[in-house]
Coordinates of N, CA and C in Angstrom, one line a residue:
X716 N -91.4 70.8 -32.6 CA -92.7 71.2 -32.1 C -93.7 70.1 -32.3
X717 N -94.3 69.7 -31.6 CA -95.5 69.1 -31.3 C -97.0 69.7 -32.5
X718 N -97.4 69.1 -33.0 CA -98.2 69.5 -34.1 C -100.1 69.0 -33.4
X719 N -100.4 69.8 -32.7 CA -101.9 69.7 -31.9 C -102.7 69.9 -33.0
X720 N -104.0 69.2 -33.3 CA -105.1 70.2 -33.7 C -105.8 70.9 -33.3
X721 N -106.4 72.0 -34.1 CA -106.6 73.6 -33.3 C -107.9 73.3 -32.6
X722 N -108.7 72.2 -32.9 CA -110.0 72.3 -32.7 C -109.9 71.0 -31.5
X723 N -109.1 70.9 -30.7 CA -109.0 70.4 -29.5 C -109.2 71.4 -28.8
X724 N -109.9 71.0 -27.4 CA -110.2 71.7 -26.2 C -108.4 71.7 -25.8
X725 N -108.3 72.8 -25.0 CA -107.1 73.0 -24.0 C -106.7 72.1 -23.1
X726 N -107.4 71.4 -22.2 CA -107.3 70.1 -21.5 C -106.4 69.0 -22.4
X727 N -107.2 68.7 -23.9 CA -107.0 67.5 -24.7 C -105.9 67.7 -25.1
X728 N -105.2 69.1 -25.4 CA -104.2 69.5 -26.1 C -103.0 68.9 -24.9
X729 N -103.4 69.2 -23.7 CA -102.7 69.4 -22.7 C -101.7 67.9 -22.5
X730 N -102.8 66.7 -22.7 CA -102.5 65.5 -22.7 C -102.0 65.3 -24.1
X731 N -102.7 65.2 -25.0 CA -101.8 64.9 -26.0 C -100.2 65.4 -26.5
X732 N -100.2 66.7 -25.9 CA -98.5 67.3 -25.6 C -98.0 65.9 -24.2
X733 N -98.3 66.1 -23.1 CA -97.7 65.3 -22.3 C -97.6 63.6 -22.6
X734 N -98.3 63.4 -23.4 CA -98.2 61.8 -24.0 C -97.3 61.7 -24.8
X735 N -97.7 62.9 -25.4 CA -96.2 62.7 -26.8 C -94.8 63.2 -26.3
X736 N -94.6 63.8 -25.2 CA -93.5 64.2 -24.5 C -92.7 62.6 -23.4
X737 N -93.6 62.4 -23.1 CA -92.8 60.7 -21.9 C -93.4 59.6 -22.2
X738 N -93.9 59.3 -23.0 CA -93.8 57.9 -24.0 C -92.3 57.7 -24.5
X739 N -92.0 58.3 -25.2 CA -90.5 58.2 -25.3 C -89.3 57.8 -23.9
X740 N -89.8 58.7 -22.9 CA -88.8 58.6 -21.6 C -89.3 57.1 -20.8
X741 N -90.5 56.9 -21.0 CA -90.9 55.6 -20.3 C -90.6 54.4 -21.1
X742 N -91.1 55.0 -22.7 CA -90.7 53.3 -23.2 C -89.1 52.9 -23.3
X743 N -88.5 53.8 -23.5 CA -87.3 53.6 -23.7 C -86.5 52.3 -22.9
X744 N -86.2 52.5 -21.7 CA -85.8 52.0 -20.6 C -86.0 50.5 -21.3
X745 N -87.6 50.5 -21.2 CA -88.3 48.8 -21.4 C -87.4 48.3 -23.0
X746 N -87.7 49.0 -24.0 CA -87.3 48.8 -24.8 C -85.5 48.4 -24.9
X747 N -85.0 49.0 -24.2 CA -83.3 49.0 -23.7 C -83.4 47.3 -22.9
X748 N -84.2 47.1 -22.2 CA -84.3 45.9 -20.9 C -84.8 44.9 -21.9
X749 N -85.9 44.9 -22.8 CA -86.3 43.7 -23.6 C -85.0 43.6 -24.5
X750 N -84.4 44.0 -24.8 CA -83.3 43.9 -26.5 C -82.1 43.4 -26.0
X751 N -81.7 43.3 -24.0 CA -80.9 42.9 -23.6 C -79.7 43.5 -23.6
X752 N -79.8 44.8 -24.5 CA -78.6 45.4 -24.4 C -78.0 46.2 -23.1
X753 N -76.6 45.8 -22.9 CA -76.3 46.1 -22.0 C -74.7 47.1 -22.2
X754 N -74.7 48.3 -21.2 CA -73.1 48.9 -21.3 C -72.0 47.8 -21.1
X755 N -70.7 47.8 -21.2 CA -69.5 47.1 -21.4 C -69.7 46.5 -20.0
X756 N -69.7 47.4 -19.2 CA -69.7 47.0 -17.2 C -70.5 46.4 -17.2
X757 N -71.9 46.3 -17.8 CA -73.0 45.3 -17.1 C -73.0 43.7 -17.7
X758 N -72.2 44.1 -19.1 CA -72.6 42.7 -19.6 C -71.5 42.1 -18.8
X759 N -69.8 42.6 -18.6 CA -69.0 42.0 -18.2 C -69.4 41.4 -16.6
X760 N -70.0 41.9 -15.9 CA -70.8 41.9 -14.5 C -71.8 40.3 -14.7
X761 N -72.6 40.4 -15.6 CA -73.4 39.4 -15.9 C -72.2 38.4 -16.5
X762 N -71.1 38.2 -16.9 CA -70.5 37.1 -17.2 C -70.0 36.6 -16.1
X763 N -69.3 37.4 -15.3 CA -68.6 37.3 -14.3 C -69.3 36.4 -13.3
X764 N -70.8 36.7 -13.3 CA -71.3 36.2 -12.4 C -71.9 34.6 -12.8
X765 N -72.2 34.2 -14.3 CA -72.0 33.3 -15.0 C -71.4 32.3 -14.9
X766 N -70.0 32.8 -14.6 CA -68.8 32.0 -14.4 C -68.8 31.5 -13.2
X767 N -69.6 31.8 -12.0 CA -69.9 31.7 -10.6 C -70.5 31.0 -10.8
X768 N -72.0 30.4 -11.5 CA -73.0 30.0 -11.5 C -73.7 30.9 -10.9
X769 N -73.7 31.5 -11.0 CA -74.9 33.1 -11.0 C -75.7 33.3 -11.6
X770 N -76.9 32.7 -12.0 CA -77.6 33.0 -12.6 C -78.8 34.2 -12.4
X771 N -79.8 34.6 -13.3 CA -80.8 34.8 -12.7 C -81.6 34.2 -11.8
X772 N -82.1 32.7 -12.5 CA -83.1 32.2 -11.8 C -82.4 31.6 -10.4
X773 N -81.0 31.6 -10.8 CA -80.1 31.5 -9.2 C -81.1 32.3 -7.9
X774 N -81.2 33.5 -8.4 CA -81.2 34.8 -7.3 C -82.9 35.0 -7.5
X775 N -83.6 34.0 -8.1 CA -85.0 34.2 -8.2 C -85.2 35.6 -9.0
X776 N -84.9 35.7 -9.8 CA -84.8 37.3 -10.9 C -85.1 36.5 -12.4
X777 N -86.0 37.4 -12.9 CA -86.6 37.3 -14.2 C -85.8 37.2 -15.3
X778 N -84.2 38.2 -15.1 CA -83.6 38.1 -16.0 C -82.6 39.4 -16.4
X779 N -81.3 39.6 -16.8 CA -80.3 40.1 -16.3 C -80.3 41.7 -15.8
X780 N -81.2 42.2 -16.6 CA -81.5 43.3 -16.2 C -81.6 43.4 -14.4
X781 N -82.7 42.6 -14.2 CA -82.5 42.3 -12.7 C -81.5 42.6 -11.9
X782 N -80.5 41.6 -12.0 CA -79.3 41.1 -11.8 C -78.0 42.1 -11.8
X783 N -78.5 43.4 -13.1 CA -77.7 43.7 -13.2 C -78.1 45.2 -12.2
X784 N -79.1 45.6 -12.0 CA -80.1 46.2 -10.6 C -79.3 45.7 -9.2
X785 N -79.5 45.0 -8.7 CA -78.9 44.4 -8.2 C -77.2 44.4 -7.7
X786 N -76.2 44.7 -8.6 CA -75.3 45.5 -8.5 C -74.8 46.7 -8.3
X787 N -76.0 47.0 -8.9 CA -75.7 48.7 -8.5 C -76.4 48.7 -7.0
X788 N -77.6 48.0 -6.4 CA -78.4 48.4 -5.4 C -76.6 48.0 -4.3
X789 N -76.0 47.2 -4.5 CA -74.9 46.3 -3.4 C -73.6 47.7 -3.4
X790 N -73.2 48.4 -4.5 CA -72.5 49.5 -4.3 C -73.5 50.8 -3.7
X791 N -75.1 50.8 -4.0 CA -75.0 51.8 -2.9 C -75.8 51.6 -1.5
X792 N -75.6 50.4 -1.5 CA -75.5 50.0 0.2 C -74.6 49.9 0.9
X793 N -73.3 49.9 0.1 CA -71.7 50.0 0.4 C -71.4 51.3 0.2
X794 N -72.0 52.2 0.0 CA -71.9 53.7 0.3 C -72.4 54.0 1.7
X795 N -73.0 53.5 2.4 CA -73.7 53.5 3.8 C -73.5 52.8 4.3
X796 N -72.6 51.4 4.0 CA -72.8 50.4 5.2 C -71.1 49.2 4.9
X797 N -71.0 49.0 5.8 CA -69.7 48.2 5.5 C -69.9 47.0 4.8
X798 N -68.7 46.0 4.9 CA -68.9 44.9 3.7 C -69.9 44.1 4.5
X799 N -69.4 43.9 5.5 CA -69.8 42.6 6.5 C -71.5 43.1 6.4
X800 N -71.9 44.3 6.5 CA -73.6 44.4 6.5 C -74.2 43.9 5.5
X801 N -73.4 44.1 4.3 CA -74.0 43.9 2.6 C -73.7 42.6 3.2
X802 N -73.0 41.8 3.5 CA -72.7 40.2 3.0 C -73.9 39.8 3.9
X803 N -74.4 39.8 5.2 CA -75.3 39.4 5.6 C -76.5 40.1 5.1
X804 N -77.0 40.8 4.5 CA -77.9 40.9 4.0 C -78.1 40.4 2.9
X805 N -77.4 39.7 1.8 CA -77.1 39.1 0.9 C -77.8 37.5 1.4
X806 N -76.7 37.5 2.2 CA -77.0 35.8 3.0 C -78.5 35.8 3.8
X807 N -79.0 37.1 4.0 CA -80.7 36.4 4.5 C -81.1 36.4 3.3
X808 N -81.1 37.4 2.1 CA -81.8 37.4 1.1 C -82.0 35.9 0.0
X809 N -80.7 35.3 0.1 CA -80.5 34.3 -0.8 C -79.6 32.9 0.0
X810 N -80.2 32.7 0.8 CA -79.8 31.4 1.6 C -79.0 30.3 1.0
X811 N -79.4 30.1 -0.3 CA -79.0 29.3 -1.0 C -77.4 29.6 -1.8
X812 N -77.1 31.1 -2.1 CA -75.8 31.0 -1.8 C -74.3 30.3 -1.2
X813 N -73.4 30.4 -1.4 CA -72.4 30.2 -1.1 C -71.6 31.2 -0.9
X814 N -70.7 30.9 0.1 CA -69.7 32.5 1.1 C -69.0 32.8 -0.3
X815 N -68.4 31.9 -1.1 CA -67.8 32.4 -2.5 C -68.6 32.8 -3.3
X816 N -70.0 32.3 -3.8 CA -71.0 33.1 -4.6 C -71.6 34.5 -3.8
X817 N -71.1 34.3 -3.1 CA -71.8 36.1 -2.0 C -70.1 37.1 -2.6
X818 N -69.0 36.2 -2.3 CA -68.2 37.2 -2.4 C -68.1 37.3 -3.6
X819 N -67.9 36.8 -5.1 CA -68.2 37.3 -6.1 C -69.2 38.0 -6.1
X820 N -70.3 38.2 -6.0 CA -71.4 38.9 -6.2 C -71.2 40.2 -5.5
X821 N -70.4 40.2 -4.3 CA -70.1 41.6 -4.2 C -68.6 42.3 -4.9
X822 N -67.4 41.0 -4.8 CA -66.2 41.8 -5.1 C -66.7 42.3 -6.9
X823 N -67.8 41.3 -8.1 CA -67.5 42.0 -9.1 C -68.6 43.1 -9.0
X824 N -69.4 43.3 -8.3 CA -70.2 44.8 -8.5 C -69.4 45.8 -7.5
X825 N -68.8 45.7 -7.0 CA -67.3 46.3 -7.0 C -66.4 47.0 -8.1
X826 N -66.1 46.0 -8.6 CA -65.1 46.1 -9.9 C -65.9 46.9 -10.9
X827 N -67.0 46.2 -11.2 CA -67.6 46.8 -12.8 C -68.2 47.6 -12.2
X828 N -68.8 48.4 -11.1 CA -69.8 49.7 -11.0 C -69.7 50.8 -9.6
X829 N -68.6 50.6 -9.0 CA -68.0 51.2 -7.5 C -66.8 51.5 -6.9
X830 N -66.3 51.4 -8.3 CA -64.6 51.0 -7.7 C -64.1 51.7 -6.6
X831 N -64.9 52.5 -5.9 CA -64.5 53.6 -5.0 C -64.8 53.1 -3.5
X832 N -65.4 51.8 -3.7 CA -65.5 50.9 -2.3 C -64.6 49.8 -2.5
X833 N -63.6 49.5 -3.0 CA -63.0 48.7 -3.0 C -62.0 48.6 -1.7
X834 N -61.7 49.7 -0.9 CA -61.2 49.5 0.2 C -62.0 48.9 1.4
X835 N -63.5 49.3 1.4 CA -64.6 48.0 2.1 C -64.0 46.7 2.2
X836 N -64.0 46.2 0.8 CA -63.6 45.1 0.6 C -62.7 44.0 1.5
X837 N -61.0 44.7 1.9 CA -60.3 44.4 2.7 C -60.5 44.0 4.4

């Protein structure tokens, strides 16, 4: 329980319950995003793409969190749209690509976060 003082108005109480209720749900996230930590799939996702020369500043992104956004946004645009739509949308977004840095970037957000579009793929 949340410990208010009694001699707050009902309004103030109102906020200081809701402040102290999603401060936790909002900072977290940030907190999770600055410390870099990442689940087994995202870090392996961000190596994979490493190995490509994938970087962040590749794809104009701040930094892996991004990047790793980014994978998930490619499986669920591959929930609604075929490969060939994602690949050209890829290729307007990042010109500077290569047809093998496009296809890593989708076959491993594939692998590590969709595995259920892998028949796309073919």
């Amino acid at each position: 329980m949340i410990d208010v003082p009694k001699h707050l108005g009902k309004r103030t109480k109102l906020v200081t319950v809701l402040v102290a209720l999603t401060a936790p749900l909002i900072l977290a996230p940030a907190a999770r995003a600055d410390t870099g930590i990442f689940t087994q799939a995202e870090a392996q996702y961000l190596e994979q793409l490493a190995g490509q020369g994938i970087l962040p500043q590749t794809l104009g992104m701040t930094n892996g969190r991004d990047e790793v956004g980014l994978g998930h946004g490619i499986c669920l645009a591959l929930n609604d749209h075929s490969h060939d739509v994602v690949d050209a949308g890829i290729k307007r977004n990042w010109s500077n690509l290569s047809q093998l840095q496009i296809n890593a970037l989708v076959g491993f957000a594939v692998a590590d976060f969709c595995e259920q579009n892998a028949s796309k793929l073919s």
